[in-house]
Short mmCIF file of C-alpha atoms and ligand atoms in Angstrom, two decimals:
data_model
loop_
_atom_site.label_atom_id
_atom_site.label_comp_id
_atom_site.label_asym_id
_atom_site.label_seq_id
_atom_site.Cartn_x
_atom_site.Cartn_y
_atom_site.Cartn_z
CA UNK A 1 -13.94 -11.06 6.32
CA UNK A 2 -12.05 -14.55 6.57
CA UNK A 3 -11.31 -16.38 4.01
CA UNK A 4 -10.12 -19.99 3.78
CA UNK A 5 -6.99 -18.68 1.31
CA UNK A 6 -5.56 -15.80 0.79
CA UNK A 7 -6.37 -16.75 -3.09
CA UNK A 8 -9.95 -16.00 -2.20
CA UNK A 9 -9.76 -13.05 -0.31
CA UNK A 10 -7.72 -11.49 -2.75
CA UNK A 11 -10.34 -12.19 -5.81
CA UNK A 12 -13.03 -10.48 -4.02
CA UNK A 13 -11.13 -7.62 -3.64
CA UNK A 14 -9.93 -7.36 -6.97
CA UNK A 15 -13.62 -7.95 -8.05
CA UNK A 16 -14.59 -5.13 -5.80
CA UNK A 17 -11.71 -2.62 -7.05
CA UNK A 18 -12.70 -3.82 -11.20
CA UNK A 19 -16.27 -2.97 -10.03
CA UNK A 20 -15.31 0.39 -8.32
CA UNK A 21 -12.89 1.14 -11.76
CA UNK A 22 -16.15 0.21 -14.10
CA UNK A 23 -18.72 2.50 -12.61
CA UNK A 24 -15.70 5.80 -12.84
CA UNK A 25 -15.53 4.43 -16.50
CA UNK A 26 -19.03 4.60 -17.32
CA UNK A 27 -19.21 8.35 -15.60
CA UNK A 28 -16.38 9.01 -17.38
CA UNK A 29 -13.93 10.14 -14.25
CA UNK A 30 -10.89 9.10 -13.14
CA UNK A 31 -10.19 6.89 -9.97
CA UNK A 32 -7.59 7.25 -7.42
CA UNK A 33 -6.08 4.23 -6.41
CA UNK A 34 -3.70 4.10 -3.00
CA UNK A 35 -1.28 1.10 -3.83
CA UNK A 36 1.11 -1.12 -1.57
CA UNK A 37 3.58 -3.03 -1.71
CA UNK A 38 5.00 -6.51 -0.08
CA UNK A 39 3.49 -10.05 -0.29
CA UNK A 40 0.22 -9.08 0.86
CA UNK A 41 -1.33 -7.40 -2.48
CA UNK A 42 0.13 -9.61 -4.88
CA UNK A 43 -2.74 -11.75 -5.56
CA UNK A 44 -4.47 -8.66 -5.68
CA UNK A 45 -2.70 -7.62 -8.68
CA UNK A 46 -2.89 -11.14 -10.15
CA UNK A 47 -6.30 -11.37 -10.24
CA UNK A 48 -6.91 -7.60 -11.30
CA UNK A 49 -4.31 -8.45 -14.54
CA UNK A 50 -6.18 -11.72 -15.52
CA UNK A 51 -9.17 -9.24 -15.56
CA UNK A 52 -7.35 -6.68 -17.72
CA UNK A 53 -6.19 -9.70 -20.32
CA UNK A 54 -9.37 -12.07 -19.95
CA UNK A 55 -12.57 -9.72 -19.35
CA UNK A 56 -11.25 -6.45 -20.66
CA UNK A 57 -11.00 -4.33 -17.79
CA UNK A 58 -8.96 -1.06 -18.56
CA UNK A 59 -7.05 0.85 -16.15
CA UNK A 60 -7.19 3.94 -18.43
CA UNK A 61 -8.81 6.03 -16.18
CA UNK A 62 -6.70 4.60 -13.32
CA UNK A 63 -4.63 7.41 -11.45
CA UNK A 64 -2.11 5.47 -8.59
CA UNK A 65 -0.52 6.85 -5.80
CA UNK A 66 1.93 3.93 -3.56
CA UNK A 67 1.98 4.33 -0.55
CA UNK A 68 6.10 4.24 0.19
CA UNK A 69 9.53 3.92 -1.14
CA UNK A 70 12.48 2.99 0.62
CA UNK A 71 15.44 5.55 1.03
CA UNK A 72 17.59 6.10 -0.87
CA UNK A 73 16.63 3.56 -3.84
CA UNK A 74 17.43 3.67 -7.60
CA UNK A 75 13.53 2.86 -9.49
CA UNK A 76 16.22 0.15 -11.26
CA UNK A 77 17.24 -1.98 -8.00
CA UNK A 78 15.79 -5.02 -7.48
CA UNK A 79 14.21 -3.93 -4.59
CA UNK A 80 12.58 -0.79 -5.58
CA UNK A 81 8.54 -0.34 -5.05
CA UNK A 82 9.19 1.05 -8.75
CA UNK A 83 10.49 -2.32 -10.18
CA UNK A 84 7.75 -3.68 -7.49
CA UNK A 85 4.86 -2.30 -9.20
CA UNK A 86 5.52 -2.64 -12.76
CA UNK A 87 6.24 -6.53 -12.52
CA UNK A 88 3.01 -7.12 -10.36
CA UNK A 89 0.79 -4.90 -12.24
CA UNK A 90 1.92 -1.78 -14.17
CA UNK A 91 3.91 -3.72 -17.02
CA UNK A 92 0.71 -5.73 -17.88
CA UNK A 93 -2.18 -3.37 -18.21
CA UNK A 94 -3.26 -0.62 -20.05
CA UNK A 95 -2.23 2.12 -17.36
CA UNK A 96 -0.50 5.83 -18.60
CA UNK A 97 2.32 6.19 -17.46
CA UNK A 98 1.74 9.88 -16.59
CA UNK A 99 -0.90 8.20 -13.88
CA UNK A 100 1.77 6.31 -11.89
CA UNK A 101 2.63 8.08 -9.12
CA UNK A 102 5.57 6.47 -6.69
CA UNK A 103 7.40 8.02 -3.93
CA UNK A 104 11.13 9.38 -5.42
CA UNK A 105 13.77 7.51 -3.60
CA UNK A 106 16.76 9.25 -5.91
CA UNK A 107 15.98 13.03 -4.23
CA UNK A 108 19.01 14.33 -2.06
CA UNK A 109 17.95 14.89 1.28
CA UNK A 110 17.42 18.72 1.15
CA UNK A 111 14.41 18.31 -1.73
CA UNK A 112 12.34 15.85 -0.30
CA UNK A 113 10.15 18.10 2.07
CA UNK A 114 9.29 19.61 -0.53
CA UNK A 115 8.86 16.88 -2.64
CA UNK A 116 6.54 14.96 0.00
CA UNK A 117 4.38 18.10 0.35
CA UNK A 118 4.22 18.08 -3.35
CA UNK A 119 3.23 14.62 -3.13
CA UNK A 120 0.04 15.28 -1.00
CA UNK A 121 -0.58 18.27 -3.32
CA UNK A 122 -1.14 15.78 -5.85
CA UNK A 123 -3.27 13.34 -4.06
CA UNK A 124 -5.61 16.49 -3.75
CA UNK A 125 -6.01 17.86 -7.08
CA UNK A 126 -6.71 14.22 -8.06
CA UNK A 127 -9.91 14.74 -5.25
CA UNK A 128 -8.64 11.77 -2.88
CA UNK A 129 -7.93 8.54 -2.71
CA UNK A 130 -10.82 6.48 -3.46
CA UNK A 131 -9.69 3.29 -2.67
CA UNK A 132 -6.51 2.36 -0.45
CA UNK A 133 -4.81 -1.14 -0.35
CA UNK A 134 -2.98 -2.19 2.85
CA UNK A 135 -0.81 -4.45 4.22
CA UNK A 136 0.60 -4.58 7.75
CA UNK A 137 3.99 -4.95 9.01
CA UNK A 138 5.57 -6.66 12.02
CA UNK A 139 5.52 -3.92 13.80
CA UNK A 140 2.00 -2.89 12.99
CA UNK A 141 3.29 -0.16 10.80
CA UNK A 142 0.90 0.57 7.51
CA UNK A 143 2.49 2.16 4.31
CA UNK A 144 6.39 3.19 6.60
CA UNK A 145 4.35 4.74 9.45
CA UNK A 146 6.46 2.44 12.12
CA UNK A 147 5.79 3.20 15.93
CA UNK A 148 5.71 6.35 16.86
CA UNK A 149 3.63 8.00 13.88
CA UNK A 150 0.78 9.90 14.57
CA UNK A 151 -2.38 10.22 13.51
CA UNK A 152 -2.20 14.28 11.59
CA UNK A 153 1.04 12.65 9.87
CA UNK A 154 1.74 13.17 6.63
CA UNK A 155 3.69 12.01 3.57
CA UNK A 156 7.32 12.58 4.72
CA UNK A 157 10.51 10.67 5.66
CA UNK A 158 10.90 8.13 8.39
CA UNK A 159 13.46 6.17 9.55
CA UNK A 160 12.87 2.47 9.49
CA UNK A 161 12.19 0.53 12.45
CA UNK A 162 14.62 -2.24 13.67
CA UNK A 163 12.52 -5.31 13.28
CA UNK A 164 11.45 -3.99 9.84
CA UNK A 165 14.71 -3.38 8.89
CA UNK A 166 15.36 -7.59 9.63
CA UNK A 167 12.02 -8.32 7.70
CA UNK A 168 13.16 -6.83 4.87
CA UNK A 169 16.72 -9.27 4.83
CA UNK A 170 14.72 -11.43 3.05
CA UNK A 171 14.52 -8.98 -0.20
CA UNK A 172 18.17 -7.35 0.30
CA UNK A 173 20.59 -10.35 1.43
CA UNK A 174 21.91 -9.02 4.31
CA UNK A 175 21.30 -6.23 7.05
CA UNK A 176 23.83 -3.86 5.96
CA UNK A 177 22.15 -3.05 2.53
CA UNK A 178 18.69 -2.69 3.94
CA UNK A 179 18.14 1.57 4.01
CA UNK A 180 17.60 2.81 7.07
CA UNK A 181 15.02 5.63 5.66
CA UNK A 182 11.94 5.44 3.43
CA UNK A 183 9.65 8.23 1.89
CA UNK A 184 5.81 7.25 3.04
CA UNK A 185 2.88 8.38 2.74
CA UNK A 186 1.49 9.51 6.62
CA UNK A 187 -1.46 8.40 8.60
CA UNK A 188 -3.41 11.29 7.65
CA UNK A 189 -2.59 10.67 3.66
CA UNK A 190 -3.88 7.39 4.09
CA UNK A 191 -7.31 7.85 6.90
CA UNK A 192 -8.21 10.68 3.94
CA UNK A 193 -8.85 7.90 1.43
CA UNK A 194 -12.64 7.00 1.04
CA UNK A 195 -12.31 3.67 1.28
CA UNK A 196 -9.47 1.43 2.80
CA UNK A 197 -9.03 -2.76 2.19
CA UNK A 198 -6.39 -3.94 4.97
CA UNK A 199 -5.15 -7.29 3.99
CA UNK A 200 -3.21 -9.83 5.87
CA UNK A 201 -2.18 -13.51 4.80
CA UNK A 202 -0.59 -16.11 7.11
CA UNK A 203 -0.21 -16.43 10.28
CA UNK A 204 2.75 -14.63 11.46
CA UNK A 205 0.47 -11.73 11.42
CA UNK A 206 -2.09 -12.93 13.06
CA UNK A 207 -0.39 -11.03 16.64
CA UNK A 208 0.04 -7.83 15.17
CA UNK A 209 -3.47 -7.61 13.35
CA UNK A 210 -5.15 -8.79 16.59
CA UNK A 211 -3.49 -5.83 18.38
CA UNK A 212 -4.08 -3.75 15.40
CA UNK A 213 -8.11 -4.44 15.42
CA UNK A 214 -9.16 -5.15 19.08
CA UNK A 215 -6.39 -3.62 20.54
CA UNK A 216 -6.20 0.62 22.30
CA UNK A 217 -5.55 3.09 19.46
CA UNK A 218 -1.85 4.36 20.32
CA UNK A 219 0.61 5.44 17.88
CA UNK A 220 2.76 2.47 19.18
CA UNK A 221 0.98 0.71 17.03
CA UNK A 222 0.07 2.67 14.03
CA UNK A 223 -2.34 0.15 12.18
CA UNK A 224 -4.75 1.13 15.27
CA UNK A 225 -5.69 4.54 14.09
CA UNK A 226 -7.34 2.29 11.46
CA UNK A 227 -10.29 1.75 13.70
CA UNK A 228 -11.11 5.44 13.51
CA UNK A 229 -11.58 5.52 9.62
CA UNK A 230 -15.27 4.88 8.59
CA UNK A 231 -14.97 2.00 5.86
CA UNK A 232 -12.45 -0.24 6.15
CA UNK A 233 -12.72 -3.66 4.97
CA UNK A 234 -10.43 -6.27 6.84
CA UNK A 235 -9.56 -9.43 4.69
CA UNK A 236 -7.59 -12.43 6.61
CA UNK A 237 -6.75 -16.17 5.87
CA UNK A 238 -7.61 -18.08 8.67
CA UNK A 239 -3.76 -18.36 9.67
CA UNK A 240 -4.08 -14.10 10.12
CA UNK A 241 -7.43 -14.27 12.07
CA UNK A 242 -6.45 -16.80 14.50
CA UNK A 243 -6.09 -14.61 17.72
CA UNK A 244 -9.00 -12.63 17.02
C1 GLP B 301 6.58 -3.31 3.75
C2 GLP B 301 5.69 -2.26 3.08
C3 GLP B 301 4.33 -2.20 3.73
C4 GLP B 301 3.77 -3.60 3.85
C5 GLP B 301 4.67 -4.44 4.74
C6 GLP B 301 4.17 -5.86 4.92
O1 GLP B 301 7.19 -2.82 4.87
N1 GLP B 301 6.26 -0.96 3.04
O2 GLP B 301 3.49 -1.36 2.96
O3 GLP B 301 2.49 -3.57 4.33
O4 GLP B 301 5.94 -4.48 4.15
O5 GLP B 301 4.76 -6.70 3.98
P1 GLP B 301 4.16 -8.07 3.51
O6 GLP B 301 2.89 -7.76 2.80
O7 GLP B 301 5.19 -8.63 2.58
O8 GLP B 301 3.97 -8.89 4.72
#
């Protein structure tokens, strides 16, 4: 769908994630949320916190899994998807604690196999992702899976690609303090969830999400292997949808 602003796009999938949180509520289950990160969900979270505060929606039966963590990264850094998630959303609703689920940037390197396998452990005996939030990156990557991922991937670590290593400048000053690793969750993890909503605001993505819809599936772009999953719902600005 295209929306005029990203403002709009963003309510209606809030309203569609409240609804999707109600109806678990009323049968009394949990549901699995896949989170991200970045610009892209922000208003996402906005709108799904004036919900929380203004038409009581309650995120206690709300079990989260985000998608990636940069590596290594302290949960108290400025940058950390930790600090990330509580500001934007975590800090301001009713969530436990216990549910939160983010990937561990503080492991040494010799635990986190383990770790990531214990990761996707967990996404299973939750059943699944039900409903997965995206954003895309420069390089078409979704979650950390940059170029080269493919499609049986799962959560482990990567190293960062160039170009998103420059992106992410903007958050860590200069070039030198940006890791060169994250901890993500893999292109498996993520085509597993039920549902997916890819968003994408402005139009300095509007290249990369052409490629990434109407472009071949090839692991050289990872956001391709998209078009293979069975319900994914596409959200754009008209700045984002202008090559398509
Ligand atoms: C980071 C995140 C991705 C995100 C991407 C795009 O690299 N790890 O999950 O999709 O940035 O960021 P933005 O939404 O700020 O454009």
């Amino acid at each position: 769908k295209i929306w005029p602003k990203a403002k709009d796009g963003s309510a209606h999938v809030a309203r569609s994630i409240a609804l999707a949180m109600r109806q678990k509520q009323q049968e009394n289950k949990p549901i699995v949320l896949g989170l991200a990160t970045g610009s892209s969900p922000i208003q996402v979270y906005r709108e799904l916190v004036r919900m929380h505060k203004e038409e009581d929606l309650s995120f206690a039966n709300v079990v989260t899994f985000n998608l990636d963590e940069y590596y290594p990264m302290q949960p108290g850094a400025a940058q950390s998807y930790v600090r990330f998630m509580n500001e934007h959303l975590f800090d301001h609703v009713d969530i436990k604690r216990e549910n939160i689920h983010i990937p561990d940037g503080t492991l040494d390197m010799d635990e986190v196999e383990a770790y990531c396998e214990q990761y996707e452990r967990k996404i299973g005996t939750y059943g699944g992702i039900d409903i997965q939030l995206l954003g895309i990156g420069r390089t078409g990557h979704i979650g950390f899976n940059e170029p080269g991922s493919w499609e049986d991937s799962s959560t482990r670590m990567v190293r960062l690609d160039g170009i998103t290593r420059q992106d992410a400048i903007k958050d860590f000053g200069q070039e030198a303090d940006v890791p060169y690793r994250a901890i993500t969750m893999g292109i498996k993890t993520i085509m597993k969830s039920r549902k997916i909503y890819l968003l994408g605001w402005g139009q300095h993505k509007a290249e990369i999400l052409q490629r990434a819809i109407e472009g071949e599936v090839t692991p050289n772009i990872p956001a391709t292997f998209l078009q293979h999953h069975p319900d994914v719902s596409v959200h754009l600005d008209y700045g984002a949808a202008e090559m398509l």
